[in-house]
mmCIF file of C-alpha atoms in Angstrom:
data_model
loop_
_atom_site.group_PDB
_atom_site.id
_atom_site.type_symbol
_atom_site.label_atom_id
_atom_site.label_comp_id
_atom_site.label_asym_id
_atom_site.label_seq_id
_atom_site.Cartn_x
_atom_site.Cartn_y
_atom_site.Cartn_z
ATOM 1 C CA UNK F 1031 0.000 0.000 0.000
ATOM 2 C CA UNK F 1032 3.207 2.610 0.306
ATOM 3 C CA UNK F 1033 3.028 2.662 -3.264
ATOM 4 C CA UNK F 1034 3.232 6.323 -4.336
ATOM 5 C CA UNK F 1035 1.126 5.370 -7.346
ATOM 6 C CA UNK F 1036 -2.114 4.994 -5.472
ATOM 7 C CA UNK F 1037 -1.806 8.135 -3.879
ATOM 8 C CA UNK F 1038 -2.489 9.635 -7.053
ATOM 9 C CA UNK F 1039 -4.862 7.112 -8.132
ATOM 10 C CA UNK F 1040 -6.885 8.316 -5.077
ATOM 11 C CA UNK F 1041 -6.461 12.185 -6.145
ATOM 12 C CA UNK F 1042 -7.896 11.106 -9.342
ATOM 13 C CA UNK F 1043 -10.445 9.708 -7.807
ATOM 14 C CA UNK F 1044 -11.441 11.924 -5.698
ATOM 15 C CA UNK F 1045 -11.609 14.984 -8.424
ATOM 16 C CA UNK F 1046 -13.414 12.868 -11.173
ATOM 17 C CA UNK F 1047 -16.080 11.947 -8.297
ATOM 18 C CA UNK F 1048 -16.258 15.664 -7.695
ATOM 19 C CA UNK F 1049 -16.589 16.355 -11.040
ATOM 20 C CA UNK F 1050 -19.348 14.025 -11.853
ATOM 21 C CA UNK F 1051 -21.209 14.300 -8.685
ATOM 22 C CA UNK F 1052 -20.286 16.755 -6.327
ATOM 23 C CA UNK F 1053 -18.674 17.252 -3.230
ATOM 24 C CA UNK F 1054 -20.936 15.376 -1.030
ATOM 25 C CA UNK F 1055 -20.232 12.273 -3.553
ATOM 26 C CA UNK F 1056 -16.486 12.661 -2.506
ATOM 27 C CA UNK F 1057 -16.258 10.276 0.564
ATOM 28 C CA UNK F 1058 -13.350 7.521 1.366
ATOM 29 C CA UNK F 1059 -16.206 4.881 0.736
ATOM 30 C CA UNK F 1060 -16.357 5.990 -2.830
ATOM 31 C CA UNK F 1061 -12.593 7.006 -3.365
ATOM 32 C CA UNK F 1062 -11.346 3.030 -2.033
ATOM 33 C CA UNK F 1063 -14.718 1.511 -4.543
ATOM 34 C CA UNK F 1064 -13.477 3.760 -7.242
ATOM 35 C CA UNK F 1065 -9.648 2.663 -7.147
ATOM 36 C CA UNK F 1066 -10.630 -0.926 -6.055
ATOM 37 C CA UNK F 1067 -8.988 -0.595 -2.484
ATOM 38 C CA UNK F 1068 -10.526 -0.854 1.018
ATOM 39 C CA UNK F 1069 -11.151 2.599 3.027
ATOM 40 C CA UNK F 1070 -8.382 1.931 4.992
ATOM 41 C CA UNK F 1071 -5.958 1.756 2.067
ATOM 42 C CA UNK F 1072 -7.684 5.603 1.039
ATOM 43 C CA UNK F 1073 -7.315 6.533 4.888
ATOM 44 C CA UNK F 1074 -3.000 5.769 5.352
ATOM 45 C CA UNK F 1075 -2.557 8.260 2.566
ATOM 46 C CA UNK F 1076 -5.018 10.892 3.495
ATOM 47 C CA UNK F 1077 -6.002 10.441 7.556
ATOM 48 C CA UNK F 1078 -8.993 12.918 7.085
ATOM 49 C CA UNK F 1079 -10.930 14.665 4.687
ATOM 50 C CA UNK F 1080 -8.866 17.772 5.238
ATOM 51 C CA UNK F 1081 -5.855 15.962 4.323
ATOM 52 C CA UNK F 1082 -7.553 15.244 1.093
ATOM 53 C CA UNK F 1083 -9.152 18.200 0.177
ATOM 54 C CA UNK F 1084 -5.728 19.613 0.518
ATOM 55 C CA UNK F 1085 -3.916 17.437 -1.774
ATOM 56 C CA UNK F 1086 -6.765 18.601 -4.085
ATOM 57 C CA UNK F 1087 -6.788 22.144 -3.844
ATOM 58 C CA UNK F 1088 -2.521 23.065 -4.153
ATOM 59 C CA UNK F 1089 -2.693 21.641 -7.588
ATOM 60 C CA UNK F 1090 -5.796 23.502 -8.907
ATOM 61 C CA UNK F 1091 -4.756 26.430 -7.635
ATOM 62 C CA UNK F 1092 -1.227 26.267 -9.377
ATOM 63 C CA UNK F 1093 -3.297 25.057 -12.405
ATOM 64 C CA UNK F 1094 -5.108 28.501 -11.729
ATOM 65 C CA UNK F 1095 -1.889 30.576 -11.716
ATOM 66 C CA UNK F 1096 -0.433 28.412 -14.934
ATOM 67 C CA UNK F 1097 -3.314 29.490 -16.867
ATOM 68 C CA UNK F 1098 -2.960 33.472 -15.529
ATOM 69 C CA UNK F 1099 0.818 33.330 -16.524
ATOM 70 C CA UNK F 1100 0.496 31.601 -19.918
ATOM 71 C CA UNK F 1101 -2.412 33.849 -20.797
ATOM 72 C CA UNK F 1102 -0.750 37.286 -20.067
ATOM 73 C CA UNK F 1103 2.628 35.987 -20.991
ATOM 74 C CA UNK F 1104 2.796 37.990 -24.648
ATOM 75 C CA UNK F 1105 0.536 40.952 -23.369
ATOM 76 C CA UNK F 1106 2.520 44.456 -23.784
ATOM 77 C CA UNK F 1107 -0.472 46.868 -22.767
ATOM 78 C CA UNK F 1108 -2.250 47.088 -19.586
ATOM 79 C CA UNK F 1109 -5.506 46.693 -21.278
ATOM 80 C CA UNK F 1110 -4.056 43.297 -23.208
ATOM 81 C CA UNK F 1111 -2.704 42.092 -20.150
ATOM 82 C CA UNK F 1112 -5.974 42.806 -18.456
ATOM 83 C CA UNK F 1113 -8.280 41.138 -20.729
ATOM 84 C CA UNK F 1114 -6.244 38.126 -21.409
ATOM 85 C CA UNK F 1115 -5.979 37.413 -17.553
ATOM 86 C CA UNK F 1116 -9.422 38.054 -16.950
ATOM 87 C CA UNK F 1117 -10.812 35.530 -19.966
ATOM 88 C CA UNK F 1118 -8.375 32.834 -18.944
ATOM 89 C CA UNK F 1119 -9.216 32.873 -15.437
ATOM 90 C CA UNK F 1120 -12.532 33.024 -16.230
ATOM 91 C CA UNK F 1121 -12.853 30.108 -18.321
ATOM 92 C CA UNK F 1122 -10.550 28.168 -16.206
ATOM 93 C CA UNK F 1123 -13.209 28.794 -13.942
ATOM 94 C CA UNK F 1124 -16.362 28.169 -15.680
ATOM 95 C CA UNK F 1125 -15.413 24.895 -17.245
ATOM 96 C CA UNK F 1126 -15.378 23.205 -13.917
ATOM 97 C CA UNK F 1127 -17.738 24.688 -11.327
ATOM 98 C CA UNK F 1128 -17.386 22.625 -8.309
ATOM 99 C CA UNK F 1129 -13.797 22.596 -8.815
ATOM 100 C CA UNK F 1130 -14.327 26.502 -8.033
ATOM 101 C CA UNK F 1131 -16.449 25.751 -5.140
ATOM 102 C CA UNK F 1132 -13.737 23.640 -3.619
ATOM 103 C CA UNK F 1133 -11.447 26.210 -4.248
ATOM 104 C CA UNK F 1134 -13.139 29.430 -3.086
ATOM 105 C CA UNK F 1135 -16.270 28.465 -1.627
ATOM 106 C CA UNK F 1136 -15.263 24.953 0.564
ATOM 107 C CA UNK F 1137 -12.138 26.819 2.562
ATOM 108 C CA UNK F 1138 -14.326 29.777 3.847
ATOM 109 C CA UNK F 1139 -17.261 26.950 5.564
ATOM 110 C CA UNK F 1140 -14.753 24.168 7.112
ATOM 111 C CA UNK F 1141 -13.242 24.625 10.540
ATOM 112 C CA UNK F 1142 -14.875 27.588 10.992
ATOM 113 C CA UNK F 1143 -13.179 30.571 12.665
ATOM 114 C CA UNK F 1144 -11.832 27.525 15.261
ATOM 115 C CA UNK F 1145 -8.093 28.298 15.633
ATOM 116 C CA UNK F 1146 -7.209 24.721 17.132
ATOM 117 C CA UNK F 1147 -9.432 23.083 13.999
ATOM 118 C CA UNK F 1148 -8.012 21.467 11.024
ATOM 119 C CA UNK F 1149 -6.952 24.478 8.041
ATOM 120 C CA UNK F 1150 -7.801 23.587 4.619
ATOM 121 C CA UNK F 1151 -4.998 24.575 3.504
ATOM 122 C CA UNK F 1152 -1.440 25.423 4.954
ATOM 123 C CA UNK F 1153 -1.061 29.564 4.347
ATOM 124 C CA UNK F 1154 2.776 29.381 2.863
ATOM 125 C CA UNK F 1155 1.882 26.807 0.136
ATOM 126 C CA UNK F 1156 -0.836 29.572 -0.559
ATOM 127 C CA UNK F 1157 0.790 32.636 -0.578
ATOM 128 C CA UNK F 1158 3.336 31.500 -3.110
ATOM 129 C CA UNK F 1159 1.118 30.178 -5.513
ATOM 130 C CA UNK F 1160 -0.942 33.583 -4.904
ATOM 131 C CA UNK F 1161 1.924 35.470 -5.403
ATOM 132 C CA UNK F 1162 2.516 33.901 -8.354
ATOM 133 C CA UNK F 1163 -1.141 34.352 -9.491
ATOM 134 C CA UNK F 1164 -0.720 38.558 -9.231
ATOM 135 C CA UNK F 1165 2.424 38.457 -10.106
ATOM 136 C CA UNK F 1166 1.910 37.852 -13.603
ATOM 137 C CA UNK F 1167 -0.832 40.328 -14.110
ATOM 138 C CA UNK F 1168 0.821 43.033 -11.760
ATOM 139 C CA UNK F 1169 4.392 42.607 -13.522
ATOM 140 C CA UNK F 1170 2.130 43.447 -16.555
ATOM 141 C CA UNK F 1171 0.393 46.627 -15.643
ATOM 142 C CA UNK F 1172 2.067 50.359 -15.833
ATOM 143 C CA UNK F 1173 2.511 52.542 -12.628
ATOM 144 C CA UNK F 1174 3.812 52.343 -9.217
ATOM 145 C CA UNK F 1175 4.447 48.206 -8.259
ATOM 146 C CA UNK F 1176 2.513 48.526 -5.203
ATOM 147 C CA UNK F 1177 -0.489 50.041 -7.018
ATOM 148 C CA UNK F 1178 -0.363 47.658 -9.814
ATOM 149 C CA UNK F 1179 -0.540 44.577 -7.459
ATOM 150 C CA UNK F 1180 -3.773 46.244 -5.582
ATOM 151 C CA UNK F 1181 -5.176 45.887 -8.721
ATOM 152 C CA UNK F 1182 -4.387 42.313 -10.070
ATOM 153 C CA UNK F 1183 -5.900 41.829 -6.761
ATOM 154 C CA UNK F 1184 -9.149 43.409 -7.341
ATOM 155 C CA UNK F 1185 -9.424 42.374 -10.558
ATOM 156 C CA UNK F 1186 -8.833 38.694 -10.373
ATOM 157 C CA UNK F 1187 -11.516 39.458 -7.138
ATOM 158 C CA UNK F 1188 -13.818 40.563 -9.707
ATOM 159 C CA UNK F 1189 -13.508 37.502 -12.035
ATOM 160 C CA UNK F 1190 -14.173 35.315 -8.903
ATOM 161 C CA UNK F 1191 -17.226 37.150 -8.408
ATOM 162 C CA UNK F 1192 -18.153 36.771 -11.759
ATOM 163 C CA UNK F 1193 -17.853 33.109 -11.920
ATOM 164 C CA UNK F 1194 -19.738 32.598 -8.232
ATOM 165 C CA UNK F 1195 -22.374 34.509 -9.982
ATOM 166 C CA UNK F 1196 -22.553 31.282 -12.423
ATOM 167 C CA UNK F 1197 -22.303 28.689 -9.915
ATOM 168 C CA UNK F 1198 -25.067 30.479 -7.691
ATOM 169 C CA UNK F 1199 -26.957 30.320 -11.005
ATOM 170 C CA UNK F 1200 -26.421 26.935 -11.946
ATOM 171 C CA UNK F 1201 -26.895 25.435 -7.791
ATOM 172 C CA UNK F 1202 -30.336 27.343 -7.725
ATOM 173 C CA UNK F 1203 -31.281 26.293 -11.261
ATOM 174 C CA UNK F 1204 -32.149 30.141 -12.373
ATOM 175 C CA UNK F 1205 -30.508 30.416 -15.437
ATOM 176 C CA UNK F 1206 -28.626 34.392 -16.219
ATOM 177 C CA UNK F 1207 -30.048 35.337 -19.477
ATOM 178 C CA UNK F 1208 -26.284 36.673 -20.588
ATOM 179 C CA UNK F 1209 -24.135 34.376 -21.991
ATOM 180 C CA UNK F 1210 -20.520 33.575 -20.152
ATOM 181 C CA UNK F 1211 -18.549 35.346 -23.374
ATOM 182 C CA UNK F 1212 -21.268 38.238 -23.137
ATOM 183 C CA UNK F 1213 -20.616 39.146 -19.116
ATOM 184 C CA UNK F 1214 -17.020 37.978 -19.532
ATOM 185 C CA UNK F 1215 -16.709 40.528 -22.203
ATOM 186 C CA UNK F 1216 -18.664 42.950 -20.407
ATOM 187 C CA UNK F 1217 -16.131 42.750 -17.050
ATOM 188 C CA UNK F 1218 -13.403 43.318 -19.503
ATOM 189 C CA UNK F 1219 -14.945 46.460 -20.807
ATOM 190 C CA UNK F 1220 -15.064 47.748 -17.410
ATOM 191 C CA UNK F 1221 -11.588 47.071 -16.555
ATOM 192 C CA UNK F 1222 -9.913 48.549 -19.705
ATOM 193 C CA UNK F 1223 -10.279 51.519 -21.918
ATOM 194 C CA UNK F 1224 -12.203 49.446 -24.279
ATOM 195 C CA UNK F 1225 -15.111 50.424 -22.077
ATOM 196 C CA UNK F 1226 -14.471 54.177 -21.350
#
């Protein structure tokens, strides 16, 4: 069972569960049926769901900040750089919507304010990949460093709240009558000159 191998099989597991069914799918039950192993076997790599969850989100949120960086990568204008970043992010996004809510949504609601309760996530992993994240639209932007990192901030805030805007749509079942392109578009707009 110390075979490294199966600790990814259960990642895989775990995400194409989520995927197809949801978080409350994603159990150890289903994980050890999915892989063909007993719970136990699931439970020696990953002692709790936290544990899991973990090994889940670091990736995705790398695979986040991969997508940012490749998109804004040949951008030399602000307004490039912005719109770029905020499309790719944005579809990276929308094309797997409990993915997002595991990512943004999932962290907020477990352990609670509770400072001796498992974290989610451990902050330093975080912060670098974050970093990383602004970084590429910040090192992008004209003006002051400081100033252009507030707003890679805010905007990839926006996007976030664009794409939660989605998900609440989809969870409720109340369709938005805009398209994704049309309010993706639309943020974009606001963001550069394109829309002044």
């Amino acid at each position: 069972m110390q075979d490294e191998n199966t600790k990814v099989k259960i990642l895989s597991a775990a995400q194409e569960i989520l995927a197809k069914d949801g978080l409350d799918a994603v159990s150890f039950g289903a994980v050890a049926r999915r892989i063909g192993h007993s719970k136990q076997a699931v439970l020696y790599w990953y002692p709790n769901k936290h544990a899991l969850l973990n090994a889940m989100f670091l990736p995705w949120l790398s695979a986040e900040a991969d997508a940012a960086e490749a998109a804004v990568s040949e951008a030399t204008k602000n307004d490039d750089a912005i719109a770029t970043f905020v499309r790719a992010v944005a579809v990276f996004h929308l094309k797997d919507l409990n993915r997002f809510r595991m990512m943004y949504l999932l962290p907020q609601t477990i352990g609670g304010k509770s400072k001796s309760g498992p974290k989610v996530v451990p902050g330093d992993s975080v912060h670098q990949i974050t970093n990383r994240l602004y970084s590429a639209l910040a090192n992008r932007l004209s003006g002051e460093a400081g100033a252009a990192r507030k707003k890679a901030v805010a905007i990839h805030s926006a996007v976030l709240g664009l794409v939660l805007l989605f998900g609440l749509a989809e969870a409720v079942e109340d369709p938005i009558k805009h398209t994704e392109t049309d309010l993706i578009d639309a943020l974009i707009g606001s963001l550069t000159a394109v829309g002044a």
